[in-house]
Amino acid sequence: AVGKNGDIFDDNTGRLIKAGTQIKFGLHLHPYGEETPVMVHVGLKLYPEGYVPKYQLVSQHMGDDDDLLIPAGEKGVRTDGYTMLTRPAVVTAFQPHLHTRGQAQCIEAIIPQTDEEGNVLIQAPGHSPAPLMRQMTLNCVPQWRFNWHLVYNYSEEAAPIFPPGTVIHISTWHDNSDTLRVNPDPRNNVVYGQRTIDEMSFAWVSYYYIDDEEYKARVAAKNARTSNNQ
């Protein structure tokens, strides 16, 4: 993506590339009537042969809306997408991906209720019939710029740790008005598509799963750090 900085990998993490894997490029190109060469390169930095990192890092599309529709002339058009984390997880990075009409994007977590050790509650305390979920805003990019697809990497201490069943919620806003200087054509409705003059509304979210025992240990350590800082 245009203006992207690097992904930062935590210690003992890596992306699994299986033998025989084919690398696919998704290039935002648009024909303009001339034959033009395109230079594409890929570089891989591998662990030493035989070394297997403990955690398998995943970078996943979250918030996609293939039915995206941004009416002509409108500003602040909102779309939402939801993805569930099925196991305990550590989120390491957030990278919005929009095109020229992108206005803003936020990532929040909708988190199941847990006890002090991090166990997800099946029965709510007191007289409530069901446990409540709580919302936590992680980051917002309030002034999107197409030329800066920045990756927001969390430090290891700040990386959010979530219980199973947490839902990652991506909220996106687009501006298709004539007040947007870089709008290709505010007279047209805009839909999802691969061309730069089309739009997208997702984020790359990087995370890795951990087991229940490690999750509880990390929650305890984080709670201890919070107590010591108070």
Coordinates of N, CA and C in Angstrom, one line a residue:
A1 N 0.8 -1.2 0.0 CA 0.0 0.0 0.0 C 0.9 1.2 0.0
V2 N 0.4 2.3 -0.5 CA 1.1 3.6 -0.7 C 1.5 4.1 0.7
G3 N 2.8 4.4 0.9 CA 3.3 5.0 2.1 C 3.4 4.1 3.3
K4 N 3.3 2.8 3.1 CA 3.3 1.9 4.2 C 4.7 1.8 4.9
N5 N 4.7 1.8 6.2 CA 5.9 1.5 6.9 C 6.0 0.0 7.2
G6 N 6.9 -0.4 8.0 CA 7.1 -1.8 8.2 C 6.2 -2.5 9.3
D7 N 6.0 -3.8 9.1 CA 5.4 -4.5 10.2 C 6.5 -4.9 11.2
I8 N 6.2 -4.8 12.5 CA 7.2 -5.2 13.5 C 6.7 -6.5 14.2
F9 N 7.6 -7.5 14.2 CA 7.2 -8.8 14.7 C 7.7 -8.9 16.2
D10 N 6.9 -9.3 17.1 CA 7.3 -9.6 18.4 C 8.3 -10.7 18.4
D11 N 9.1 -10.8 19.5 CA 10.0 -12.0 19.6 C 9.3 -13.3 19.5
N12 N 9.9 -14.2 18.8 CA 9.4 -15.6 18.7 C 8.0 -15.7 18.0
T13 N 7.8 -14.7 17.0 CA 6.6 -14.8 16.2 C 7.1 -14.8 14.7
G14 N 6.2 -15.3 13.9 CA 6.5 -15.4 12.4 C 5.3 -15.7 11.7
R15 N 5.3 -15.5 10.4 CA 4.2 -15.9 9.5 C 4.6 -17.2 8.8
L16 N 3.7 -18.2 8.8 CA 4.0 -19.5 8.2 C 3.8 -19.4 6.7
I17 N 4.8 -19.8 6.0 CA 4.7 -19.9 4.5 C 5.0 -21.4 4.2
K18 N 4.0 -22.1 3.9 CA 4.2 -23.5 3.6 C 4.9 -23.8 2.3
A19 N 5.5 -24.9 2.2 CA 6.2 -25.3 1.0 C 5.2 -25.4 -0.2
G20 N 5.5 -24.8 -1.3 CA 4.7 -24.8 -2.5 C 3.7 -23.6 -2.5
T21 N 3.8 -22.8 -1.5 CA 2.9 -21.6 -1.5 C 3.3 -20.6 -2.7
Q22 N 2.2 -20.1 -3.3 CA 2.4 -19.1 -4.4 C 2.1 -17.7 -3.8
I23 N 2.9 -16.8 -4.1 CA 2.7 -15.4 -3.7 C 1.9 -14.7 -4.8
K24 N 0.8 -14.1 -4.3 CA -0.1 -13.3 -5.2 C 0.0 -11.9 -4.9
F25 N 0.1 -11.1 -6.0 CA 0.1 -9.6 -5.8 C -1.2 -9.1 -6.2
G26 N -1.7 -8.1 -5.4 CA -2.9 -7.4 -5.8 C -2.6 -6.0 -6.0
L27 N -2.4 -5.6 -7.3 CA -1.9 -4.3 -7.6 C -3.1 -3.4 -8.0
H28 N -3.1 -2.2 -7.6 CA -4.1 -1.2 -7.9 C -3.6 -0.5 -9.2
L29 N -3.9 -1.1 -10.3 CA -3.5 -0.5 -11.6 C -4.8 -0.2 -12.4
H30 N -4.7 0.8 -13.3 CA -5.8 1.2 -14.1 C -5.3 1.5 -15.6
P31 N -5.9 0.8 -16.6 CA -5.4 1.0 -17.9 C -5.6 2.4 -18.4
Y32 N -4.6 3.0 -19.2 CA -4.7 4.3 -19.7 C -4.3 4.3 -21.2
G33 N -4.3 3.2 -21.8 CA -4.0 3.1 -23.3 C -2.6 3.0 -23.7
E34 N -1.7 2.8 -22.8 CA -0.3 2.7 -23.2 C 0.3 1.4 -22.5
E35 N 1.2 0.7 -23.2 CA 1.8 -0.4 -22.6 C 2.9 0.1 -21.7
T36 N 2.9 -0.3 -20.4 CA 3.8 0.2 -19.4 C 4.3 -0.9 -18.6
P37 N 5.7 -1.0 -18.4 CA 6.2 -2.0 -17.6 C 6.0 -1.7 -16.1
V38 N 5.8 -2.8 -15.3 CA 5.6 -2.7 -13.9 C 6.7 -3.5 -13.2
M39 N 7.4 -2.8 -12.3 CA 8.4 -3.5 -11.5 C 7.9 -3.9 -10.2
V40 N 7.9 -5.2 -9.9 CA 7.4 -5.8 -8.6 C 8.4 -6.7 -8.0
H41 N 8.7 -6.5 -6.8 CA 9.7 -7.3 -6.1 C 9.1 -7.8 -4.7
V42 N 9.6 -8.9 -4.3 CA 9.2 -9.4 -3.0 C 10.5 -9.9 -2.3
G43 N 10.6 -9.6 -1.0 CA 11.7 -10.1 -0.2 C 11.2 -10.8 1.1
L44 N 11.8 -11.9 1.4 CA 11.4 -12.6 2.6 C 12.6 -12.8 3.5
K45 N 12.4 -12.5 4.8 CA 13.5 -12.8 5.8 C 13.1 -14.0 6.6
L46 N 13.8 -15.0 6.5 CA 13.5 -16.3 7.1 C 14.3 -16.5 8.4
Y47 N 13.7 -17.3 9.3 CA 14.4 -17.8 10.5 C 15.4 -18.8 10.0
P48 N 16.4 -19.1 10.8 CA 17.4 -20.2 10.4 C 16.7 -21.5 10.2
E49 N 17.2 -22.3 9.3 CA 16.5 -23.6 9.0 C 16.4 -24.4 10.3
G50 N 15.2 -25.0 10.5 CA 15.0 -25.8 11.6 C 14.4 -25.1 12.8
Y51 N 14.5 -23.8 12.8 CA 13.9 -23.0 14.0 C 12.4 -22.7 13.7
V52 N 11.6 -23.0 14.7 CA 10.1 -22.8 14.6 C 9.7 -21.8 15.7
P53 N 9.3 -20.6 15.3 CA 8.8 -19.6 16.3 C 7.6 -20.2 17.1
K54 N 7.5 -19.7 18.3 CA 6.4 -20.2 19.1 C 5.0 -19.7 18.7
Y55 N 4.9 -18.5 18.1 CA 3.6 -17.9 17.8 C 3.5 -17.7 16.2
Q56 N 2.4 -18.1 15.7 CA 2.1 -17.9 14.3 C 1.3 -16.6 14.1
L57 N 2.0 -15.6 13.6 CA 1.3 -14.3 13.4 C 0.4 -14.3 12.2
V58 N -0.7 -13.7 12.3 CA -1.7 -13.6 11.2 C -2.0 -12.1 11.0
S59 N -2.0 -11.7 9.7 CA -2.5 -10.4 9.3 C -3.8 -10.6 8.5
Q60 N -4.9 -10.1 9.0 CA -6.2 -10.5 8.5 C -7.0 -9.2 8.1
H61 N -7.7 -9.3 6.9 CA -8.7 -8.3 6.6 C -9.8 -8.3 7.7
M62 N -10.1 -7.2 8.2 CA -11.2 -7.1 9.1 C -12.0 -5.8 8.7
G63 N -13.3 -5.9 8.8 CA -14.1 -4.8 8.4 C -14.6 -4.7 7.0
D64 N -14.3 -5.7 6.2 CA -14.6 -5.7 4.8 C -16.1 -5.5 4.6
D65 N -16.5 -4.7 3.5 CA -17.8 -4.6 3.1 C -17.9 -4.6 1.6
D66 N -18.1 -5.8 1.0 CA -18.2 -5.9 -0.4 C -19.4 -5.2 -1.0
D67 N -20.4 -4.9 -0.2 CA -21.6 -4.2 -0.6 C -21.4 -2.7 -0.4
L68 N -20.2 -2.2 -0.2 CA -19.9 -0.8 0.1 C -20.6 0.1 -1.0
L69 N -21.3 1.1 -0.5 CA -21.9 2.1 -1.4 C -21.8 3.5 -0.8
I70 N -21.1 4.4 -1.5 CA -20.9 5.8 -1.0 C -21.6 6.7 -1.9
P71 N -22.8 7.2 -1.6 CA -23.6 8.0 -2.5 C -22.9 9.3 -2.9
A72 N -23.2 9.7 -4.1 CA -22.5 10.9 -4.7 C -22.8 12.1 -3.8
G73 N -21.8 12.9 -3.6 CA -21.9 14.1 -2.8 C -22.0 14.0 -1.3
E74 N -22.0 12.8 -0.8 CA -22.2 12.7 0.7 C -20.9 12.6 1.4
K75 N -20.9 13.1 2.7 CA -19.7 13.0 3.5 C -20.1 12.3 4.8
G76 N -19.1 11.7 5.4 CA -19.4 11.0 6.7 C -20.2 9.7 6.5
V77 N -20.0 9.0 5.4 CA -20.8 7.8 5.1 C -20.1 6.6 5.9
R78 N -20.8 6.0 6.8 CA -20.2 5.0 7.7 C -20.5 3.6 7.3
T79 N -19.5 2.7 7.5 CA -19.7 1.3 7.3 C -19.1 0.6 8.5
D80 N -19.5 -0.6 8.9 CA -19.0 -1.3 10.0 C -18.8 -2.8 9.6
G81 N -17.8 -3.4 10.2 CA -17.5 -4.8 10.0 C -17.0 -5.4 11.3
Y82 N -17.3 -6.7 11.5 CA -17.1 -7.4 12.8 C -16.4 -8.8 12.5
T83 N -15.4 -9.1 13.3 CA -14.6 -10.3 13.2 C -14.4 -10.9 14.7
M84 N -14.7 -12.2 14.9 CA -14.6 -12.8 16.2 C -13.2 -13.5 16.3
L85 N -12.6 -13.2 17.4 CA -11.4 -14.0 17.8 C -11.8 -15.2 18.6
T86 N -11.6 -16.4 18.1 CA -12.1 -17.6 18.6 C -11.3 -18.2 19.8
R87 N -10.1 -17.7 20.0 CA -9.2 -18.1 21.1 C -8.6 -16.9 21.7
P88 N -7.9 -17.1 22.9 CA -7.2 -15.9 23.5 C -6.2 -15.4 22.5
A89 N -6.1 -14.1 22.4 CA -5.3 -13.5 21.3 C -4.6 -12.2 21.8
V90 N -3.4 -12.0 21.1 CA -2.6 -10.8 21.3 C -2.7 -10.0 20.0
V91 N -3.2 -8.8 20.0 CA -3.2 -7.9 18.8 C -1.9 -7.1 18.8
T92 N -1.2 -7.2 17.6 CA 0.1 -6.5 17.5 C 0.1 -5.3 16.6
A93 N -0.9 -5.1 15.7 CA -0.8 -4.0 14.8 C -2.2 -3.8 14.1
F94 N -2.4 -2.5 13.7 CA -3.6 -2.1 13.0 C -3.2 -1.2 11.9
Q95 N -3.7 -1.5 10.7 CA -3.4 -0.7 9.5 C -4.6 -0.5 8.7
P96 N -5.2 0.7 8.7 CA -6.4 1.0 7.9 C -6.0 0.9 6.4
H97 N -7.0 0.5 5.6 CA -6.8 0.4 4.2 C -8.1 1.0 3.5
L98 N -7.9 2.3 3.0 CA -9.0 3.0 2.3 C -8.3 3.6 1.0
H99 N -9.2 4.2 0.2 CA -8.6 4.8 -1.0 C -8.8 6.3 -0.8
T100 N -8.9 7.1 -1.9 CA -8.8 8.5 -1.9 C -10.0 9.2 -1.1
R101 N -11.1 8.5 -1.1 CA -12.3 9.1 -0.4 C -12.4 8.7 1.1
G102 N -11.4 7.9 1.5 CA -11.4 7.6 2.9 C -11.3 8.8 3.8
Q103 N -12.1 8.8 4.9 CA -12.2 9.9 5.8 C -11.6 9.6 7.2
A104 N -12.0 8.5 7.7 CA -11.5 8.1 9.1 C -11.8 6.6 9.3
Q105 N -11.1 6.0 10.3 CA -11.4 4.6 10.7 C -11.0 4.4 12.1
C106 N -11.8 3.6 12.8 CA -11.5 3.2 14.2 C -11.6 1.7 14.4
I107 N -10.8 1.2 15.3 CA -10.8 -0.2 15.7 C -11.2 -0.2 17.2
E108 N -12.2 -1.1 17.5 CA -12.5 -1.3 18.9 C -12.7 -2.8 19.1
A109 N -12.6 -3.2 20.4 CA -12.9 -4.5 20.8 C -14.2 -4.6 21.6
I110 N -15.0 -5.6 21.3 CA -16.2 -5.9 22.1 C -15.9 -7.1 22.9
I111 N -15.7 -7.0 24.2 CA -15.0 -8.0 25.0 C -16.0 -8.7 25.9
P112 N -16.0 -10.0 26.0 CA -16.9 -10.7 26.9 C -16.5 -10.4 28.3
Q113 N -17.4 -10.5 29.2 CA -17.2 -10.3 30.7 C -16.3 -11.4 31.2
T114 N -15.3 -11.0 32.0 CA -14.4 -12.0 32.6 C -14.2 -11.8 34.1
D115 N -13.7 -12.8 34.8 CA -13.4 -12.6 36.2 C -12.0 -12.1 36.3
E116 N -11.4 -11.9 37.5 CA -10.1 -11.3 37.7 C -9.0 -12.1 37.0
E117 N -9.2 -13.4 36.8 CA -8.1 -14.2 36.2 C -8.3 -14.2 34.7
G118 N -9.3 -13.6 34.2 CA -9.5 -13.6 32.7 C -10.4 -14.6 32.2
N119 N -11.0 -15.5 33.0 CA -12.0 -16.5 32.6 C -13.2 -15.8 32.1
V120 N -13.7 -16.2 30.9 CA -15.0 -15.7 30.4 C -16.1 -16.2 31.2
L121 N -17.0 -15.3 31.6 CA -18.1 -15.7 32.4 C -19.3 -16.2 31.6
I122 N -19.8 -17.3 31.9 CA -21.0 -17.9 31.3 C -22.3 -17.3 31.9
Q123 N -22.2 -17.2 33.2 CA -23.3 -16.7 34.0 C -22.9 -15.3 34.6
A124 N -23.7 -14.3 34.4 CA -23.4 -13.0 34.9 C -23.5 -13.0 36.4
P125 N -22.7 -12.2 37.1 CA -22.8 -12.1 38.6 C -24.1 -11.3 38.9
G126 N -24.5 -11.5 40.2 CA -25.8 -10.9 40.6 C -27.0 -11.5 40.0
H127 N -27.9 -10.6 39.6 CA -29.2 -11.1 39.1 C -29.3 -10.9 37.6
S128 N -28.3 -10.5 36.9 CA -28.4 -10.4 35.5 C -28.5 -11.7 34.8
P129 N -29.4 -11.9 33.8 CA -29.6 -13.2 33.2 C -28.4 -13.6 32.3
A130 N -27.6 -12.7 31.8 CA -26.5 -13.0 30.9 C -25.4 -12.0 31.1
P131 N -24.1 -12.5 30.9 CA -23.0 -11.6 31.0 C -23.0 -10.4 30.0
L132 N -22.5 -9.3 30.4 CA -22.5 -8.1 29.6 C -21.2 -8.1 28.7
M133 N -21.2 -7.5 27.6 CA -20.0 -7.2 26.8 C -19.6 -5.8 27.1
R134 N -18.3 -5.5 27.0 CA -17.8 -4.1 27.2 C -17.1 -3.7 25.9
Q135 N -17.1 -2.5 25.6 CA -16.5 -1.9 24.4 C -15.2 -1.2 24.8
M136 N -14.2 -1.4 24.0 CA -12.9 -0.7 24.3 C -12.4 -0.2 22.9
T137 N -12.3 1.1 22.8 CA -11.7 1.7 21.6 C -10.2 1.5 21.7
L138 N -9.6 1.0 20.6 CA -8.1 0.7 20.6 C -7.4 1.9 20.0
N139 N -7.8 2.2 18.8 CA -7.2 3.4 18.0 C -8.2 3.9 17.0
C140 N -8.0 5.2 16.7 CA -8.7 5.9 15.7 C -7.8 6.7 14.8
V141 N -8.0 6.7 13.5 CA -7.3 7.5 12.6 C -8.3 8.5 12.1
P142 N -8.4 9.7 12.7 CA -9.5 10.7 12.4 C -9.3 11.4 11.1
Q143 N -8.1 11.5 10.5 CA -7.9 12.3 9.3 C -7.1 11.4 8.3
W144 N -7.8 10.5 7.6 CA -7.1 9.6 6.7 C -6.5 10.3 5.5
R145 N -5.3 9.9 5.1 CA -4.7 10.3 3.9 C -4.2 9.1 3.1
F146 N -4.6 9.1 1.9 CA -4.4 7.9 1.0 C -2.9 7.6 0.8
N147 N -2.1 8.7 0.8 CA -0.6 8.5 0.6 C 0.1 7.9 1.8
W148 N -0.6 7.7 2.9 CA 0.1 7.2 4.1 C -0.7 6.1 4.7
H149 N -0.5 4.9 4.2 CA -1.1 3.7 4.7 C -0.2 3.2 5.9
L150 N -0.3 3.9 7.0 CA 0.6 3.6 8.1 C 0.2 2.3 8.8
V151 N 1.2 1.6 9.3 CA 0.9 0.4 10.2 C 1.2 1.0 11.6
Y152 N 0.1 0.8 12.5 CA 0.3 1.2 13.9 C 0.6 0.0 14.7
N153 N 1.9 -0.1 15.0 CA 2.4 -1.3 15.7 C 2.4 -1.0 17.2
Y154 N 1.8 -2.0 18.0 CA 1.8 -1.9 19.4 C 3.1 -2.4 20.0
S155 N 3.6 -1.7 21.0 CA 4.8 -2.3 21.7 C 4.3 -3.5 22.5
E156 N 5.3 -4.4 22.8 CA 4.9 -5.6 23.5 C 4.1 -5.4 24.8
E157 N 4.5 -4.3 25.5 CA 3.8 -4.1 26.8 C 2.4 -3.5 26.5
A158 N 2.2 -2.8 25.4 CA 0.9 -2.1 25.2 C 0.0 -3.0 24.4
A159 N 0.5 -4.1 23.8 CA -0.3 -4.9 22.9 C -1.6 -5.4 23.6
P160 N -2.8 -5.2 23.1 CA -4.0 -5.7 23.8 C -4.0 -7.2 23.8
I161 N -4.5 -7.7 24.9 CA -4.7 -9.2 25.1 C -6.2 -9.4 25.4
F162 N -6.7 -10.3 24.5 CA -8.2 -10.5 24.6 C -8.6 -11.9 24.8
P163 N -9.7 -12.1 25.6 CA -10.2 -13.5 25.8 C -10.9 -14.0 24.5
P164 N -11.1 -15.3 24.5 CA -11.9 -15.9 23.3 C -13.3 -15.3 23.3
G165 N -13.8 -15.2 22.1 CA -15.1 -14.6 21.9 C -15.1 -13.1 21.7
T166 N -13.9 -12.4 21.8 CA -13.8 -11.0 21.6 C -14.1 -10.7 20.1
V167 N -14.9 -9.7 19.9 CA -15.2 -9.2 18.5 C -14.5 -8.0 18.2
I168 N -13.7 -8.0 17.1 CA -13.0 -6.8 16.6 C -14.0 -6.1 15.7
H169 N -14.2 -4.8 16.0 CA -15.2 -4.0 15.3 C -14.4 -2.9 14.6
I170 N -14.6 -2.8 13.2 CA -13.9 -1.8 12.4 C -15.0 -0.8 11.9
S171 N -14.9 0.4 12.3 CA -15.8 1.5 11.8 C -15.0 2.4 10.8
T172 N -15.7 2.6 9.6 CA -15.0 3.4 8.6 C -15.9 4.5 8.1
W173 N -15.4 5.6 7.8 CA -16.1 6.8 7.2 C -15.5 7.2 5.9
H174 N -16.3 7.5 4.9 CA -15.9 8.0 3.6 C -16.5 9.4 3.3
D175 N -15.7 10.1 2.5 CA -16.2 11.5 2.1 C -16.2 11.5 0.6
N176 N -17.4 11.6 0.0 CA -17.6 11.7 -1.4 C -18.1 13.0 -1.8
S177 N -17.8 14.1 -1.0 CA -18.3 15.4 -1.3 C -17.4 16.2 -2.2
D178 N -17.9 17.3 -2.7 CA -17.0 18.1 -3.6 C -16.1 19.0 -2.8
T179 N -16.1 18.9 -1.5 CA -15.2 19.7 -0.6 C -13.9 18.9 -0.4
L180 N -13.9 17.6 -0.8 CA -12.6 16.8 -0.7 C -11.8 17.1 -2.0
R181 N -10.7 17.7 -1.8 CA -9.8 18.1 -2.9 C -9.4 16.9 -3.8
V182 N -9.1 15.7 -3.2 CA -8.6 14.6 -3.9 C -9.7 13.7 -4.4
N183 N -11.0 14.1 -4.3 CA -12.1 13.3 -4.8 C -12.0 13.2 -6.3
P184 N -11.9 12.0 -6.9 CA -11.8 11.9 -8.4 C -13.1 12.4 -9.1
D185 N -14.2 12.2 -8.5 CA -15.5 12.7 -9.1 C -16.6 12.6 -8.1
P186 N -17.0 13.7 -7.4 CA -18.0 13.6 -6.4 C -19.4 13.4 -7.0
R187 N -19.6 13.5 -8.3 CA -20.9 13.3 -9.0 C -21.3 11.8 -9.0
N188 N -20.4 10.9 -8.8 CA -20.6 9.5 -9.0 C -20.8 8.8 -7.6
N189 N -21.8 7.8 -7.6 CA -21.8 6.9 -6.5 C -20.5 6.0 -6.6
V190 N -20.0 5.6 -5.4 CA -18.8 4.8 -5.4 C -19.0 3.5 -4.7
V191 N -18.5 2.4 -5.2 CA -18.7 1.1 -4.7 C -17.3 0.5 -4.4
Y192 N -17.3 -0.7 -3.8 CA -16.1 -1.5 -3.5 C -15.5 -1.9 -4.8
G193 N -14.1 -1.8 -4.9 CA -13.4 -2.2 -6.1 C -11.9 -2.1 -6.0
Q194 N -11.2 -2.7 -6.9 CA -9.8 -2.8 -6.9 C -9.1 -1.5 -7.4
R195 N -9.8 -0.7 -8.2 CA -9.1 0.5 -8.8 C -9.0 1.6 -7.7
T196 N -8.1 2.5 -7.8 CA -7.9 3.5 -6.9 C -9.1 4.4 -6.8
I197 N -9.8 4.6 -8.0 CA -11.0 5.4 -8.0 C -12.2 4.7 -7.4
D198 N -12.1 3.4 -7.1 CA -13.1 2.7 -6.3 C -12.8 2.9 -4.9
E199 N -13.4 2.2 -4.0 CA -13.1 2.3 -2.6 C -13.0 1.0 -1.8
M200 N -12.4 1.0 -0.7 CA -12.3 -0.1 0.2 C -12.6 0.4 1.7
S201 N -12.8 -0.5 2.6 CA -13.2 -0.1 3.9 C -12.8 -1.1 5.0
F202 N -11.5 -1.6 4.8 CA -11.1 -2.7 5.8 C -9.8 -2.2 6.5
A203 N -9.4 -3.0 7.4 CA -8.1 -2.8 8.1 C -7.4 -4.1 8.1
W204 N -6.1 -4.0 8.0 CA -5.2 -5.2 8.3 C -5.0 -5.2 9.8
V205 N -5.4 -6.3 10.4 CA -5.2 -6.4 11.9 C -4.3 -7.6 12.1
S206 N -3.1 -7.4 12.7 CA -2.2 -8.5 13.0 C -2.4 -9.0 14.4
Y207 N -2.3 -10.3 14.6 CA -2.5 -10.9 15.9 C -2.0 -12.3 15.9
Y208 N -1.8 -12.9 17.1 CA -1.5 -14.3 17.2 C -2.3 -14.8 18.4
Y209 N -2.6 -16.1 18.3 CA -3.3 -16.8 19.4 C -2.3 -17.4 20.4
I210 N -2.8 -17.4 21.7 CA -2.1 -18.1 22.8 C -3.0 -19.0 23.5
D211 N -2.4 -20.0 24.2 CA -3.3 -20.9 24.9 C -3.8 -20.3 26.2
D212 N -4.8 -21.0 26.8 CA -5.5 -20.5 28.0 C -4.5 -20.2 29.2
E213 N -3.5 -21.1 29.4 CA -2.6 -20.9 30.5 C -1.8 -19.7 30.3
E214 N -1.3 -19.5 29.1 CA -0.5 -18.3 28.9 C -1.3 -17.0 28.9
Y215 N -2.5 -17.1 28.5 CA -3.5 -16.0 28.5 C -3.6 -15.5 30.0
K216 N -3.9 -16.5 30.9 CA -4.1 -16.1 32.3 C -2.9 -15.5 32.9
A217 N -1.7 -16.1 32.5 CA -0.4 -15.5 33.0 C -0.2 -14.1 32.5
R218 N -0.5 -13.8 31.3 CA -0.3 -12.5 30.7 C -1.3 -11.5 31.4
V219 N -2.5 -11.9 31.6 CA -3.5 -11.1 32.2 C -3.0 -10.7 33.7
A220 N -2.5 -11.7 34.4 CA -2.1 -11.5 35.8 C -0.9 -10.5 35.8
A221 N 0.0 -10.7 34.8 CA 1.2 -9.8 34.7 C 0.8 -8.4 34.4
K222 N -0.2 -8.2 33.5 CA -0.7 -6.9 33.1 C -1.4 -6.2 34.3
N223 N -2.2 -7.0 35.0 CA -2.9 -6.4 36.2 C -1.8 -6.0 37.2
A224 N -0.8 -6.8 37.4 CA 0.3 -6.4 38.4 C 1.0 -5.1 38.0
R225 N 1.3 -5.0 36.7 CA 1.9 -3.7 36.2 C 1.0 -2.5 36.4
T226 N -0.3 -2.7 36.2 CA -1.3 -1.6 36.4 C -1.3 -1.2 37.8
S227 N -1.3 -2.2 38.7 CA -1.4 -1.9 40.2 C -0.1 -1.2 40.6
N228 N 1.0 -1.6 40.1 CA 2.3 -1.0 40.5 C 2.4 0.5 40.0
N229 N 1.7 0.8 38.9 CA 1.8 2.1 38.3 C 0.8 3.1 38.9
Q230 N -0.1 2.6 39.8 CA -1.1 3.4 40.4 C -0.6 4.1 41.6

